[in-house]
GROMACS .gro file of C-alpha atoms in nm:
model
  197
    1MET     CA    1 -12.048  -9.283  -9.166
    2PHE     CA    2 -11.833  -9.057  -8.951
    3SER     CA    3 -11.654  -9.225  -8.664
    4ARG     CA    4 -11.470  -9.049  -8.385
    5PRO     CA    5 -11.159  -9.199  -8.234
    6VAL     CA    6 -11.225  -9.374  -7.906
    7PRO     CA    7 -11.090  -9.150  -7.630
    8THR     CA    8 -10.820  -9.290  -7.411
    9PHE     CA    9 -10.790  -9.166  -7.056
   10ARG     CA   10 -10.458  -9.085  -6.907
   11SER     CA   11 -10.365  -9.270  -6.596
   12SER     CA   12 -10.319  -9.067  -6.284
   13TYR     CA   13  -9.966  -8.970  -6.205
   14SER     CA   14  -9.808  -8.787  -5.921
   15ILE     CA   15  -9.504  -8.570  -5.878
   16ALA     CA   16  -9.294  -8.623  -5.569
   17ALA     CA   17  -9.410  -8.396  -5.288
   18PRO     CA   18  -9.172  -8.121  -5.185
   19ALA     CA   19  -8.963  -8.153  -4.873
   20PHE     CA   20  -9.182  -7.898  -4.690
   21ALA     CA   21  -9.408  -8.096  -4.459
   22ASN     CA   22  -9.666  -7.817  -4.441
   23PHE     CA   23  -9.727  -7.831  -4.813
   24GLY     CA   24  -9.782  -8.207  -4.821
   25LYS     CA   25 -10.160  -8.190  -4.803
   26LEU     CA   26 -10.176  -7.902  -5.047
   27TRP     CA   27  -9.953  -8.093  -5.289
   28ALA     CA   28 -10.171  -8.402  -5.252
   29LEU     CA   29 -10.478  -8.190  -5.334
   30ALA     CA   30 -10.311  -8.053  -5.646
   31ASN     CA   31 -10.227  -8.409  -5.756
   32LEU     CA   32 -10.582  -8.521  -5.684
   33LEU     CA   33 -10.722  -8.240  -5.899
   34PHE     CA   34 -10.525  -8.368  -6.195
   35GLN     CA   35 -10.648  -8.723  -6.176
   36VAL     CA   36 -10.949  -8.610  -6.378
   37PRO     CA   37 -10.948  -8.797  -6.708
   38LEU     CA   38 -10.844  -8.598  -7.014
   39TYR     CA   39 -10.880  -8.713  -7.372
   40ARG     CA   40 -10.535  -8.790  -7.509
   41SER     CA   41 -10.662  -8.759  -7.860
   42GLU     CA   42 -10.775  -8.401  -7.801
   43VAL     CA   43 -10.498  -8.259  -7.576
   44PRO     CA   44 -10.133  -8.318  -7.663
   45ASP     CA   45  -9.922  -8.453  -7.378
   46ARG     CA   46  -9.684  -8.157  -7.394
   47ILE     CA   47  -9.964  -7.903  -7.333
   48ARG     CA   48 -10.139  -8.111  -7.067
   49ARG     CA   49  -9.819  -8.157  -6.865
   50SER     CA   50  -9.732  -7.788  -6.895
   51TRP     CA   51 -10.078  -7.682  -6.776
   52CYS     CA   52 -10.069  -7.926  -6.483
   53ARG     CA   53  -9.727  -7.801  -6.375
   54ASP     CA   54  -9.840  -7.436  -6.396
   55PHE     CA   55 -10.153  -7.508  -6.193
   56ARG     CA   56  -9.958  -7.690  -5.923
   57SER     CA   57  -9.723  -7.395  -5.896
   58ALA     CA   58 -10.019  -7.159  -5.863
   59VAL     CA   59 -10.175  -7.378  -5.594
   60LEU     CA   60  -9.855  -7.345  -5.391
   61VAL     CA   61  -9.787  -6.976  -5.458
   62LEU     CA   62 -10.139  -6.832  -5.415
   63PRO     CA   63 -10.170  -6.918  -5.043
   64LEU     CA   64  -9.833  -6.754  -4.979
   65GLY     CA   65  -9.949  -6.440  -5.160
   66LEU     CA   66 -10.270  -6.439  -4.960
   67ILE     CA   67 -10.079  -6.465  -4.634
   68ALA     CA   68  -9.849  -6.181  -4.738
   69SER     CA   69 -10.141  -5.958  -4.837
   70LEU     CA   70 -10.314  -6.016  -4.504
   71SER     CA   71 -10.010  -5.941  -4.289
   72PRO     CA   72 -10.119  -5.580  -4.213
   73VAL     CA   73 -10.460  -5.715  -4.111
   74ALA     CA   74 -10.295  -5.978  -3.892
   75ALA     CA   75 -10.084  -5.708  -3.725
   76ASN     CA   76 -10.399  -5.509  -3.644
   77ALA     CA   77 -10.577  -5.821  -3.523
   78ALA     CA   78 -10.293  -5.883  -3.279
   79GLU     CA   79 -10.377  -5.558  -3.096
   80ARG     CA   80 -10.615  -5.676  -2.831
   81PRO     CA   81 -10.901  -5.467  -2.699
   82VAL     CA   82 -10.909  -5.330  -2.346
   83VAL     CA   83 -11.159  -5.525  -2.136
   84VAL     CA   84 -11.400  -5.302  -1.944
   85GLU     CA   85 -11.632  -5.475  -1.696
   86LEU     CA   86 -11.929  -5.287  -1.551
   87PHE     CA   87 -12.082  -5.424  -1.233
   88THR     CA   88 -12.438  -5.298  -1.226
   89SER     CA   89 -12.796  -5.378  -1.126
   90GLN     CA   90 -13.143  -5.269  -1.231
   91GLY     CA   91 -13.213  -5.201  -0.861
   92CYS     CA   92 -12.927  -4.946  -0.842
   93SER     CA   93 -13.048  -4.586  -0.882
   94SER     CA   94 -12.701  -4.450  -0.969
   95CYS     CA   95 -12.626  -4.714  -1.238
   96PRO     CA   96 -12.812  -4.574  -1.545
   97PRO     CA   97 -12.538  -4.316  -1.630
   98ALA     CA   98 -12.273  -4.592  -1.612
   99ASN     CA   99 -12.491  -4.820  -1.827
  100ALA     CA  100 -12.527  -4.539  -2.083
  101TYR     CA  101 -12.149  -4.483  -2.083
  102LEU     CA  102 -12.087  -4.855  -2.140
  103ASN     CA  103 -12.337  -4.853  -2.428
  104GLU     CA  104 -12.153  -4.556  -2.584
  105MET     CA  105 -11.826  -4.749  -2.561
  106VAL     CA  106 -11.984  -5.047  -2.736
  107LYS     CA  107 -12.104  -4.828  -3.023
  108GLN     CA  108 -11.810  -4.591  -3.059
  109ARG     CA  109 -11.490  -4.765  -2.952
  110ARG     CA  110 -11.339  -5.060  -3.135
  111ASP     CA  111 -11.050  -5.076  -2.890
  112VAL     CA  112 -11.276  -5.172  -2.597
  113LEU     CA  113 -11.445  -5.501  -2.515
  114ALA     CA  114 -11.732  -5.390  -2.292
  115LEU     CA  115 -11.897  -5.640  -2.056
  116ALA     CA  116 -12.187  -5.584  -1.816
  117PHE     CA  117 -12.227  -5.800  -1.505
  118HIS     CA  118 -12.549  -5.768  -1.307
  119VAL     CA  119 -12.490  -5.841  -0.938
  120THR     CA  120 -12.739  -6.001  -0.699
  121TYR     CA  121 -12.693  -5.800  -0.376
  122TRP     CA  122 -12.950  -5.542  -0.489
  123ASP     CA  123 -13.215  -5.815  -0.531
  124ARG     CA  124 -13.284  -5.827  -0.157
  125LEU     CA  125 -13.452  -5.483  -0.169
  126GLY     CA  126 -13.763  -5.622  -0.338
  127TRP     CA  127 -13.686  -5.574  -0.708
  128LYS     CA  128 -13.517  -5.879  -0.858
  129ASP     CA  129 -13.292  -5.794  -1.150
  130PRO     CA  130 -13.371  -6.058  -1.416
  131PHE     CA  131 -13.011  -6.036  -1.546
  132SER     CA  132 -12.842  -6.077  -1.207
  133MET     CA  133 -12.610  -6.372  -1.155
  134GLU     CA  134 -12.441  -6.500  -0.843
  135SER     CA  135 -12.125  -6.557  -1.047
  136ALA     CA  136 -12.116  -6.183  -1.127
  137THR     CA  137 -12.139  -6.102  -0.756
  138ASP     CA  138 -11.857  -6.348  -0.682
  139ARG     CA  139 -11.645  -6.201  -0.961
  140GLN     CA  140 -11.688  -5.851  -0.823
  141ALA     CA  141 -11.601  -5.972  -0.471
  142VAL     CA  142 -11.268  -6.102  -0.602
  143TYR     CA  143 -11.195  -5.761  -0.754
  144GLY     CA  144 -11.306  -5.594  -0.429
  145ARG     CA  145 -11.048  -5.795  -0.236
  146ARG     CA  146 -10.781  -5.723  -0.498
  147PHE     CA  147 -10.836  -5.347  -0.499
  148GLY     CA  148 -10.937  -5.318  -0.131
  149ASP     CA  149 -11.250  -5.116  -0.208
  150GLY     CA  150 -11.521  -5.379  -0.153
  151SER     CA  151 -11.818  -5.425  -0.382
  152TYR     CA  152 -12.028  -5.133  -0.504
  153THR     CA  153 -12.231  -5.033  -0.808
  154PRO     CA  154 -12.170  -4.894  -1.058
  155GLU     CA  155 -11.812  -5.019  -1.066
  156MET     CA  156 -11.602  -5.044  -1.381
  157VAL     CA  157 -11.294  -5.265  -1.379
  158VAL     CA  158 -11.050  -5.195  -1.662
  159ASP     CA  159 -10.838  -5.489  -1.780
  160GLY     CA  160 -10.859  -5.643  -1.433
  161ALA     CA  161 -10.596  -5.392  -1.322
  162SER     CA  162 -10.788  -5.088  -1.198
  163SER     CA  163 -11.129  -4.997  -1.064
  164ALA     CA  164 -11.337  -4.677  -1.089
  165VAL     CA  165 -11.689  -4.552  -1.034
  166GLY     CA  166 -11.864  -4.650  -1.357
  167SER     CA  167 -12.017  -4.309  -1.422
  168ASP     CA  168 -11.683  -4.124  -1.377
  169ARG     CA  169 -11.594  -4.087  -1.745
  170GLY     CA  170 -11.265  -3.912  -1.676
  171GLN     CA  171 -11.128  -4.177  -1.443
  172VAL     CA  172 -11.251  -4.467  -1.659
  173GLY     CA  173 -11.116  -4.301  -1.976
  174SER     CA  174 -10.770  -4.251  -1.825
  175ALA     CA  175 -10.772  -4.612  -1.698
  176ILE     CA  176 -10.849  -4.731  -2.052
  177GLU     CA  177 -10.565  -4.522  -2.196
  178ASN     CA  178 -10.324  -4.655  -1.929
  179ALA     CA  179 -10.429  -5.012  -2.013
  180LYS     CA  180 -10.369  -4.948  -2.385
  181ARG     CA  181 -10.021  -4.811  -2.311
  182ASN     CA  182  -9.932  -5.101  -2.081
  183GLY     CA  183 -10.070  -5.365  -2.317
  184GLN     CA  184 -10.091  -5.622  -2.038
  185THR     CA  185 -10.373  -5.758  -1.830
  186ALA     CA  186 -10.356  -5.826  -1.459
  187ALA     CA  187 -10.377  -6.199  -1.529
  188ALA     CA  188 -10.069  -6.373  -1.661
  189VAL     CA  189 -10.146  -6.599  -1.956
  190ASN     CA  190  -9.904  -6.869  -2.069
  191VAL     CA  191  -9.964  -7.105  -2.357
  192THR     CA  192  -9.767  -7.426  -2.391
  193ARG     CA  193  -9.794  -7.707  -2.639
  194THR     CA  194  -9.801  -8.063  -2.518
  195GLY     CA  195  -9.764  -8.326  -2.787
  196ASP     CA  196 -10.027  -8.286  -3.059
  197GLN     CA  197 -10.248  -8.064  -2.848
   0.00000   0.00000   0.00000
């Protein structure tokens, strides 16, 4: 009768983690992957150790290669879009051309983040815009005080820095180009880290 040798399982072992704190979890994962039992009788120690070492090296090097290959994408992702806000209402008879222009921007321009805010002050004329929000009216009032031109529709605010009649493609287009050149919004944004958060 043919008898096979009884397989013996290797005990798990670990290599000291590198000094880089960021790789600690990745190193622990690589060690965990190699705690799978292997048959000593079928795989010589020399080959098993070599393969484990090569895999651990690959686990550490592959993420670095991935980061390096994505660096052009990350550079493009850092370019933020220009925010264009249209203040409009369904009760406004001069708003449809501005709405159409905003829709064109959504479909054709990847450098613009187009937002539509339906205001409530047209609701008092009998037709209630189902998309109108009091917060949109308040937002436009803040811009009206900032720019000194009050609240009107259709109004497009570009990057919070300039205002134009929403259907005036020339003025809105030049405001978008100015915002792209400046690369800054009217609001100052500061990010600080406090402790672990």
